[in-house]
């Protein structure tokens, strides 16, 4: 069988890629030739914008438009079993092969109107999985696949009762972004394919199923749940969770699902969600998804949050008791505009999703919590970006990144997020907030329910903002932001007065001018604590760490982000009094962003590595497959 993807040959060429600068955009509105040369090697293949190098599917020939799922959730065998019916349209007349993505699926049959049709499951690629090629009869426009998932499906985590808050019932959740939907549904797993979906999910009777679709909070708990997603969405936004879940309303259109013991705290922590929704739609256009609910997952959820439409999936590690980490909610909500309404067409274009979302997050935080808080979060974001840039190879500092031959899971950094947001902030500062807000609102409207490439965005920018404000913008500079590494000189600078006081206190303490206990930290918030710790010198001695710990009880701190910063300092300076907490932290949290830097720092010394290995072995069975994959190499 012919494998359409260019993935395999490109595995060889990836190390040659240094830069993927496109031709200069001419000053007209015609679509330009957008093939992108690979610097340094004229023979290397061009990147074709819009080609999804992470899917076997053939949407240019036959495109799936609707999915009907009927799945049974079998906790004993840790499988999903049932059928997926895919409705499709022919993009090329007479096209007769439908190519789908799968990973570790067992296919029982493929039928059209009850009659078996020929299909072939291709060889497994370690990153992409296996192509499923179906011969479709000329008159057919729906195929039905009977299948089951593997207990090791990369996009599904099965939790035992012991791994949940309530300890009584099992739990299941999916995480499809970037290319894991194919591990639980055979489909065209490419963000440029949008489909509506409906689903029937069969669960043990006492559990509730929720999906990234219409959820009825008052549905009867009878083990059979029905869902409908009437807007066309990309496959990475299909999501399912099953557990002992309850619902609490937070506002007219917002509410939270969680295990009973977490529900109240979550609803309080996130009570500003409705206000966030209202200010965002006022500025950037109406909310197109009906309800916006949150689902609080067990602590093994590998991300902070995931913007599954109508129902963002959220880590419980941000329930701090003081709303200090709720920018996560602003972020996932903002994806309802940038990401879910206007979607990246390929993973190269991820910065369109994450960069504009991060920009909107700052704006939402400013509108709800004020300028001071926004400034602090901006400074912390920039510091995190700078430290990423120090560590990244140049080709990974590019917004429109070349991901050919690579696993998108392994290329995760602040570049699409903070560099993308900084670019948006610069555009805002150049043309003025009012004009930029108008541009964004029109952008979401213009491309609503479409998946677009960087190149389409660039063309749109040229036809709109640049056309009106060409005197204030430079096209070379725009290209530099998108296609070159690093941060252009003269980019917006983050500054916070609230942090100046913290700098002062830190400097005086380091100089031995005041003891830690005399620093006036009474009114410090979480951001100030993070800034205080994150900007300590790399090396501190045992006396200094002991003094900080005695003065501020840092080893016992409840806030998971502050604890993370402190534990990282403890590892780097081998401050063992914090190591019980460290062990406990590593085995009870599975959010990769919080545990990976700790494992990494530990694995730099033999003693640290032994400690890491022990924690990892203990935690592994409770970690999500993504967290296992992201850490197992350097821990072992
Ligand atoms: N969509 C992302 C998570 C994601 C990105 C999963 C790429 C897989 C591939 C989500 O919106 C996100 O950005 N989460 C962040 C939130 C943070 C930046 C506020 C996270 O989980 O840390
Ligand atoms: Zn995001």
XYZ file of C-alpha atoms and ligand atoms in Angstrom:
659
model
C 0.000 0.000 0.000
C 1.216 3.441 -0.812
C 1.955 5.582 2.172
C 1.051 9.152 1.300
C 2.866 10.826 4.105
C 6.304 12.251 3.452
C 7.166 11.452 7.006
C 9.602 8.611 6.524
C 12.071 10.092 4.026
C 12.070 13.343 5.939
C 13.302 11.696 9.086
C 16.684 11.872 7.408
C 16.620 15.510 6.450
C 15.477 17.086 9.653
C 18.919 17.803 11.083
C 19.752 19.897 8.048
C 16.962 22.337 8.662
C 18.276 25.585 10.038
C 15.746 28.140 8.964
C 12.560 28.174 6.978
C 12.259 31.737 5.887
C 9.722 32.186 3.130
C 10.064 34.397 0.125
C 9.411 38.042 0.947
C 5.758 38.853 0.795
C 5.187 41.178 -2.139
C 3.007 44.218 -1.685
C -0.091 42.877 -3.328
C -3.003 40.799 -2.264
C -2.539 37.830 -4.539
C -1.766 34.481 -3.042
C 1.985 34.010 -3.267
C 3.973 30.851 -3.886
C 4.253 29.557 -0.412
C 6.629 26.620 -0.669
C 9.363 27.237 1.836
C 13.017 26.605 1.080
C 15.180 24.815 3.592
C 18.285 26.881 4.191
C 21.675 25.300 3.692
C 20.506 22.407 1.586
C 19.003 23.245 -1.766
C 18.252 19.578 -2.338
C 16.186 19.190 0.832
C 12.478 19.069 0.211
C 10.455 22.236 0.603
C 7.957 22.536 3.402
C 4.557 22.694 1.856
C 2.416 24.892 4.058
C -0.898 23.184 4.623
C 0.518 19.694 4.207
C -0.067 17.817 7.406
C 3.081 15.794 7.966
C 1.455 14.133 10.966
C -1.438 12.394 9.311
C -1.864 9.614 6.747
C -5.337 10.872 5.851
C -6.298 12.023 2.343
C -8.770 14.899 2.897
C -7.865 16.390 -0.472
C -9.490 13.355 -2.087
C -12.141 12.291 0.388
C -12.943 14.362 3.452
C -14.819 13.194 6.534
C -17.527 15.659 7.626
C -19.425 13.886 10.398
C -18.707 11.219 12.987
C -21.266 9.073 14.784
C -19.773 7.164 17.706
C -21.239 4.402 19.786
C -18.827 3.182 22.439
C -18.943 1.021 25.486
C -16.530 1.873 28.294
C -15.120 -1.356 29.710
C -13.193 -0.530 32.890
C -12.333 -4.155 33.630
C -10.535 -4.631 30.312
C -9.553 -0.965 29.958
C -10.889 -0.715 26.459
C -13.413 1.293 24.504
C -15.384 -0.931 22.166
C -18.008 -0.146 19.573
C -18.351 1.595 16.286
C -17.525 4.793 14.483
C -19.524 5.785 11.408
C -17.852 8.368 9.228
C -19.745 10.422 6.747
C -17.648 11.913 3.959
C -17.618 13.960 0.786
C -15.507 13.382 -2.301
C -13.187 16.283 -3.011
C -11.991 14.563 -6.177
C -14.534 13.065 -8.488
C -14.436 9.312 -8.480
C -12.132 9.073 -5.454
C -12.487 5.558 -4.097
C -10.025 5.282 -1.196
C -10.652 6.731 2.218
C -7.467 6.903 4.296
C -7.810 7.202 8.079
C -5.370 7.444 10.969
C -5.289 4.801 13.696
C -2.931 3.834 16.490
C -3.133 0.526 18.310
C -6.755 -0.026 17.308
C -8.105 -3.510 16.682
C -10.389 -3.280 13.646
C -13.157 -5.872 13.648
C -14.921 -4.902 10.440
C -15.497 -2.099 7.969
C -18.950 -1.974 6.410
C -21.126 0.130 4.151
C -24.844 -0.342 4.792
C -24.083 -3.562 6.620
C -21.923 -5.042 3.853
C -18.231 -5.628 4.377
C -15.885 -3.535 2.227
C -12.155 -4.162 1.636
C -9.675 -2.362 3.873
C -6.045 -2.537 4.788
C -4.290 -1.585 7.996
C -0.798 -0.300 7.192
C 2.420 -0.925 9.053
C 2.826 0.973 12.309
C 4.959 4.081 12.303
C 6.277 4.827 15.824
C 4.970 8.408 15.763
C 2.053 8.348 13.347
C 0.479 4.968 13.974
C -1.075 3.002 11.102
C -3.002 4.157 8.063
C -6.355 2.469 7.583
C -7.178 2.468 3.874
C -10.774 1.689 2.977
C -12.113 0.982 -0.508
C -15.403 2.839 -0.682
C -18.086 1.892 -3.202
C -18.937 4.616 -5.724
C -22.368 5.410 -4.278
C -21.396 5.287 -0.579
C -20.977 8.330 1.650
C -20.789 6.629 5.061
C -18.533 3.848 6.335
C -18.902 2.085 9.663
C -15.904 0.709 11.530
C -16.315 -1.762 14.359
C -13.251 -1.577 16.553
C -11.766 -1.564 19.989
C -8.947 0.381 21.622
C -5.862 -1.000 23.322
C -5.398 -0.677 27.106
C -2.215 1.238 26.209
C -3.965 3.763 23.941
C -1.759 6.876 23.954
C -4.741 9.214 24.221
C -6.628 7.501 27.027
C -5.871 7.242 30.712
C -7.621 4.641 32.823
C -7.507 5.354 36.544
C -8.201 2.900 39.316
C -10.437 4.052 42.181
C -7.304 4.592 44.307
C -6.074 7.173 41.787
C -9.174 9.361 42.138
C -10.175 11.866 44.802
C -13.101 9.764 46.022
C -11.263 6.388 45.936
C -14.528 4.550 45.219
C -14.936 4.571 41.439
C -12.676 4.258 38.418
C -12.130 7.197 36.081
C -11.318 7.565 32.418
C -10.312 10.557 30.336
C -9.005 11.172 26.851
C -6.450 13.743 25.670
C -6.372 13.963 21.891
C -4.124 16.936 21.098
C -1.917 16.734 19.177
C -2.166 13.336 17.422
C -3.816 10.980 19.889
C -7.460 11.001 18.792
C -6.405 8.199 16.408
C -5.652 5.982 19.416
C -9.319 5.918 20.401
C -11.217 6.641 17.159
C -10.290 5.719 13.585
C -10.568 9.071 11.795
C -8.781 11.679 9.723
C -6.653 12.935 12.564
C -5.600 16.223 11.078
C -6.616 19.674 12.358
C -7.532 20.713 8.818
C -10.387 18.203 8.754
C -13.410 19.514 10.645
C -16.407 17.403 11.503
C -19.581 17.553 13.504
C -20.152 14.614 15.795
C -22.706 12.746 17.797
C -22.013 10.032 20.330
C -23.621 7.423 22.518
C -21.427 6.375 25.432
C -22.275 3.335 27.564
C -20.774 3.254 31.042
C -21.302 1.501 34.371
C -24.610 2.844 35.622
C -23.294 4.813 38.606
C -20.859 6.850 36.526
C -21.386 9.936 34.386
C -19.901 10.485 30.925
C -19.118 13.988 29.643
C -17.805 15.062 26.255
C -16.604 18.099 24.319
C -20.178 18.540 23.106
C -23.594 19.370 24.489
C -23.740 18.087 28.071
C -26.991 18.079 29.989
C -26.139 18.659 33.670
C -29.507 17.173 34.658
C -29.200 14.021 32.612
C -30.378 10.872 34.335
C -27.503 8.670 35.483
C -28.423 5.505 33.735
C -25.171 4.509 32.065
C -26.227 5.610 28.588
C -25.338 9.124 27.535
C -25.974 11.007 24.329
C -23.979 13.876 22.917
C -24.125 16.184 19.969
C -21.529 18.622 18.651
C -23.273 20.631 15.936
C -20.304 22.837 15.022
C -17.558 21.330 12.880
C -14.433 20.751 14.979
C -11.024 19.203 14.337
C -10.374 15.727 15.743
C -7.970 16.937 18.450
C -10.933 18.568 20.184
C -12.915 15.361 20.585
C -12.839 14.420 24.246
C -14.495 12.061 26.679
C -14.335 11.604 30.439
C -16.159 9.135 32.660
C -16.219 9.086 36.436
C -18.155 9.806 39.561
C -18.827 13.359 38.484
C -21.179 15.984 39.805
C -22.090 19.356 38.440
C -22.311 22.780 40.018
C -23.435 25.865 38.187
C -21.226 28.994 38.337
C -23.333 31.292 36.182
C -25.821 31.416 33.373
C -23.583 29.711 30.844
C -20.799 28.338 33.051
C -20.461 25.480 35.491
C -18.057 22.876 36.759
C -17.975 19.077 36.726
C -15.789 17.366 39.306
C -15.662 14.516 41.748
C -17.901 15.391 44.713
C -15.070 16.134 47.172
C -13.476 18.648 44.777
C -16.619 20.297 43.424
C -17.122 23.060 45.977
C -13.503 24.224 46.041
C -13.376 24.229 42.244
C -16.578 26.234 41.877
C -15.215 28.842 44.303
C -11.769 29.020 42.763
C -13.169 29.459 39.274
C -16.202 31.594 40.109
C -14.972 34.371 37.798
C -15.342 32.162 34.711
C -18.685 33.698 33.739
C -17.239 37.212 34.013
C -14.270 36.143 31.886
C -16.623 34.816 29.250
C -18.574 38.052 29.183
C -15.608 40.411 28.873
C -14.010 38.260 26.185
C -17.054 38.180 23.975
C -17.557 41.897 24.410
C -14.046 42.574 23.080
C -13.488 39.797 20.575
C -16.880 38.687 19.290
C -19.708 36.534 20.567
C -19.133 33.164 22.172
C -20.104 30.588 19.561
C -20.267 27.428 21.628
C -23.395 27.788 23.771
C -22.223 26.655 27.243
C -18.733 26.883 28.746
C -18.160 24.335 31.496
C -15.040 23.079 33.239
C -14.161 19.501 34.046
C -11.736 19.039 36.933
C -9.644 15.935 36.403
C -7.628 13.845 38.825
C -4.049 15.130 39.402
C -2.595 12.787 36.784
C -4.000 14.973 34.000
C -0.811 15.610 31.975
C -1.542 19.239 31.090
C -2.653 22.337 32.922
C -5.705 22.513 30.768
C -7.158 21.441 27.450
C -9.619 23.570 25.529
C -12.102 20.838 24.601
C -15.059 22.812 23.225
C -17.887 23.566 25.657
C -15.967 21.666 28.332
C -12.365 22.592 29.120
C -10.414 19.871 30.904
C -8.551 21.326 33.908
C -5.834 20.054 36.267
C -6.786 20.187 39.966
C -3.267 21.491 40.743
C -4.408 25.068 40.087
C -7.004 25.030 42.863
C -4.845 27.126 45.175
C -7.575 28.648 47.342
C -6.835 32.238 46.293
C -7.486 32.313 42.523
C -3.771 32.919 41.964
C -3.506 30.378 39.145
C -6.763 31.045 37.314
C -5.052 32.487 34.253
C -5.257 28.863 33.161
C -9.040 29.217 32.916
C -8.697 32.466 30.994
C -6.348 30.622 28.636
C -8.602 27.639 27.968
C -11.609 29.916 27.599
C -9.720 32.139 25.137
C -9.155 29.083 22.948
C -12.896 29.191 22.239
C -11.908 32.016 19.865
C -8.282 31.299 18.909
C -8.021 27.571 18.376
C -11.552 26.264 18.412
C -13.229 28.855 16.195
C -10.124 29.574 14.087
C -7.871 26.530 14.122
C -4.276 25.794 13.145
C -4.321 23.762 9.932
C -1.181 21.795 10.816
C 1.011 21.488 13.916
C 3.517 23.822 12.308
C 0.858 26.492 12.777
C 0.291 25.775 16.481
C 1.436 29.301 17.323
C -1.778 30.641 15.736
C -3.692 28.739 18.421
C -1.391 29.227 21.378
C 0.107 32.642 20.626
C -3.200 34.447 20.151
C -4.677 32.530 23.072
C -1.802 33.584 25.327
C -2.252 37.171 24.154
C -6.003 36.983 24.914
C -5.210 35.423 28.303
C -3.216 38.519 29.279
C -6.046 40.728 28.101
C -8.655 38.771 30.057
C -6.526 38.823 33.208
C -6.156 42.562 32.875
C -9.898 43.068 32.397
C -10.869 40.880 35.358
C -8.007 41.382 37.842
C -6.406 44.649 36.743
C -3.245 45.944 35.186
C -0.909 45.140 38.099
C -1.673 41.451 37.939
C -1.362 41.380 34.173
C 2.059 43.033 34.407
C 3.306 40.474 36.901
C 2.092 37.586 34.769
C 3.694 39.181 31.713
C 7.066 39.467 33.474
C 6.905 35.825 34.584
C 5.896 34.773 31.083
C 8.825 36.639 29.549
C 11.283 35.128 32.017
C 10.028 31.687 31.185
C 10.359 32.450 27.459
C 13.913 33.723 27.914
C 14.997 30.614 29.732
C 13.428 28.433 27.036
C 15.237 30.386 24.336
C 18.545 29.861 26.125
C 18.008 26.115 25.991
C 16.459 25.675 22.538
C 18.248 25.106 19.234
C 17.622 27.988 16.824
C 15.313 26.120 14.499
C 12.936 25.507 17.398
C 12.685 29.215 18.195
C 10.737 29.865 15.014
C 6.983 30.457 15.284
C 6.214 28.607 12.031
C 8.305 25.636 13.109
C 9.415 22.801 10.849
C 8.056 19.653 12.492
C 8.639 17.241 9.649
C 9.869 13.929 10.930
C 9.278 14.890 14.548
C 6.791 13.945 17.205
C 4.779 17.068 18.107
C 4.719 15.892 21.749
C 8.463 16.259 21.894
C 8.554 19.830 20.661
C 6.765 21.658 23.413
C 8.076 25.070 24.492
C 7.107 28.650 25.262
C 7.820 29.704 21.673
C 4.304 29.292 20.229
C 2.850 30.643 23.500
C 4.887 33.574 24.750
C 6.757 34.501 21.589
C 3.474 34.293 19.684
C 1.771 36.494 22.292
C 4.641 38.970 22.262
C 4.284 39.323 18.508
C 0.568 40.037 18.945
C 1.357 42.520 21.702
C 3.788 44.334 19.440
C 1.181 44.570 16.679
C -1.239 45.958 19.258
C 1.254 48.541 20.443
C 2.094 49.616 16.904
C -1.452 50.072 15.601
C -3.158 50.878 18.891
C -5.391 48.699 21.037
C -8.651 49.716 19.443
C -7.516 48.937 15.908
C -5.941 45.660 16.980
C -9.068 44.541 18.836
C -11.117 45.291 15.758
C -8.661 43.282 13.666
C -8.893 40.284 15.993
C -12.672 40.365 16.116
C -12.786 40.407 12.310
C -10.178 37.676 12.091
C -12.272 35.350 14.264
C -15.348 36.199 12.235
C -13.643 35.858 8.856
C -12.153 32.424 9.533
C -14.851 31.089 11.878
C -14.955 27.276 11.802
C -12.017 27.122 9.424
C -8.537 25.692 9.842
C -5.828 27.988 8.534
C -2.087 27.936 7.920
C 0.449 30.537 8.991
C 0.615 31.583 5.366
C -3.121 32.223 5.194
C -2.827 34.295 8.364
C 0.067 36.270 6.897
C -1.935 36.957 3.759
C -4.921 38.091 5.833
C -2.711 40.314 7.960
C -1.393 41.895 4.829
C -4.862 42.459 3.389
C -6.222 44.000 6.575
C -4.068 45.431 9.346
C -1.047 46.044 7.139
C -3.132 47.655 4.450
C -4.604 50.123 6.930
C -1.540 50.685 9.086
C 1.354 50.044 6.720
C 2.991 53.245 7.921
C 3.287 51.826 11.443
C 4.282 48.254 10.572
C 7.276 46.767 8.809
C 6.770 43.736 6.636
C 10.374 42.595 7.144
C 9.842 42.689 10.845
C 6.632 40.668 10.616
C 8.529 38.024 8.649
C 11.281 38.117 11.237
C 8.799 37.427 14.025
C 7.239 34.487 12.239
C 10.085 32.842 10.365
C 13.261 33.621 12.312
C 14.641 32.493 15.653
C 14.898 34.634 18.788
C 13.026 37.786 19.722
C 13.396 40.815 17.438
C 15.298 43.675 19.107
C 12.974 46.363 20.381
C 10.101 43.991 21.195
C 7.690 45.026 23.978
C 9.270 44.857 27.431
C 7.583 43.499 30.539
C 7.789 45.551 33.695
C 6.129 45.371 37.107
C 6.510 47.765 40.044
C 5.292 45.081 42.410
C 8.367 43.064 41.468
C 10.813 45.928 42.054
C 10.176 45.578 45.796
C 10.823 41.865 45.556
C 14.109 42.425 43.717
C 15.114 44.807 46.439
C 14.328 42.373 49.246
C 16.138 39.521 47.507
C 19.223 41.641 46.886
C 19.398 42.830 50.501
C 19.045 39.322 51.822
C 21.684 37.935 49.448
C 24.062 40.727 50.481
C 23.548 39.768 54.128
C 21.947 43.122 54.912
C 18.748 41.658 56.363
C 17.780 38.221 57.625
C 15.059 36.441 55.667
C 12.704 36.619 58.626
C 12.805 40.417 58.453
C 11.686 40.662 54.839
C 8.214 42.109 54.812
C 6.362 39.429 52.849
C 3.012 39.983 54.550
C 1.219 41.167 51.449
C 3.150 39.190 48.845
C 1.008 37.303 46.403
C 1.799 34.080 44.550
C 3.356 35.956 41.641
C 5.722 37.822 43.923
C 6.761 34.595 45.601
C 7.403 32.988 42.241
C 9.440 35.986 41.154
C 11.373 35.978 44.439
C 12.336 32.311 44.091
C 12.777 32.053 40.328
C 15.366 34.823 40.339
C 17.594 33.496 43.077
C 21.168 32.698 42.018
C 21.658 29.135 40.767
C 23.798 28.323 43.761
C 22.802 28.897 47.348
C 24.359 27.206 50.367
C 22.666 25.008 52.901
C 22.510 27.804 55.497
C 20.772 30.106 53.056
C 18.196 27.495 52.069
C 17.603 26.576 55.691
C 17.122 30.225 56.552
C 14.566 30.710 53.761
C 12.749 27.526 54.703
C 12.632 28.435 58.407
C 11.434 31.943 57.685
C 8.759 31.051 55.104
C 7.982 27.317 55.561
C 8.615 26.811 51.862
C 8.836 23.046 52.059
C 5.263 23.010 53.329
C 3.868 25.603 50.927
C 0.447 24.644 49.560
C 0.577 26.441 46.221
C 1.778 23.916 43.634
C 3.585 26.470 41.463
C 5.501 27.974 44.385
C 6.284 24.468 45.605
C 7.613 23.651 42.141
C 9.999 26.632 42.158
C 11.178 25.844 45.670
C 11.697 22.140 44.960
C 13.734 22.981 41.890
C 16.007 25.146 44.057
C 16.185 22.354 46.598
C 17.314 19.861 43.950
C 19.870 22.183 42.397
C 21.449 22.789 45.799
C 20.824 19.330 47.257
C 18.759 20.672 50.143
C 17.594 17.331 51.532
C 15.093 18.561 54.166
C 12.751 19.264 51.218
C 13.113 15.791 49.731
C 10.194 14.105 51.468
C 7.951 16.772 50.039
C 9.683 16.380 46.693
C 8.987 12.663 46.638
C 5.417 13.240 47.642
C 5.001 15.919 44.971
C 6.384 13.678 42.229
C 4.171 10.732 43.087
C 0.974 12.715 43.548
C 1.062 15.086 40.546
C 1.208 13.995 36.913
C 1.065 17.381 35.213
C 4.122 17.192 33.010
C 5.030 20.872 33.219
C 5.332 20.550 36.999
C 7.171 17.229 37.236
C 9.424 17.147 34.173
C 11.784 19.981 35.200
C 12.173 18.304 38.604
C 13.014 14.928 37.087
C 15.387 16.610 34.683
C 17.218 18.481 37.416
C 17.412 15.349 39.555
C 18.834 13.276 36.755
C 21.885 15.509 36.511
C 23.679 13.818 39.420
C 23.945 10.093 40.250
C 22.301 10.537 43.685
C 19.575 12.663 42.163
C 18.985 10.128 39.455
C 18.580 7.345 42.009
C 16.030 9.485 43.846
C 14.217 10.279 40.591
C 14.161 6.658 39.563
C 12.600 5.589 42.830
C 9.878 8.234 42.637
C 9.229 7.511 38.972
C 8.884 3.777 39.544
C 6.410 4.424 42.321
C 4.451 7.005 40.364
C 4.557 5.462 36.915
C 1.406 3.362 37.084
C -0.550 6.492 37.998
C 0.999 8.743 35.355
C -0.602 9.458 31.999
C 1.141 7.796 29.012
C 2.377 11.231 27.867
C 4.026 11.977 31.203
C 5.631 8.529 31.222
C 6.942 9.024 27.701
C 8.231 12.525 28.434
C 10.276 11.460 31.455
C 11.253 7.816 31.229
C 14.292 8.363 29.057
C 16.269 10.619 31.331
C 15.078 9.043 34.564
C 16.302 5.608 33.530
N -3.966 23.167 23.969
C -3.047 23.272 25.033
C -2.466 21.963 25.463
C -1.703 21.234 24.381
C -0.926 21.914 23.447
C -1.771 19.860 24.318
C -0.258 21.203 22.449
C -1.097 19.153 23.336
C -0.339 19.829 22.401
C -3.654 23.988 26.227
O -4.522 25.019 25.890
C -2.529 24.646 26.951
O -1.908 25.474 26.355
N -2.290 24.279 28.189
C -1.271 24.903 28.999
C -1.919 26.020 29.735
C -1.057 27.153 30.128
C -0.232 27.735 29.038
C -1.914 28.243 30.761
C -0.752 23.843 29.940
O -1.328 22.778 30.001
O 0.241 24.075 30.621
Zn -3.383 26.608 24.966
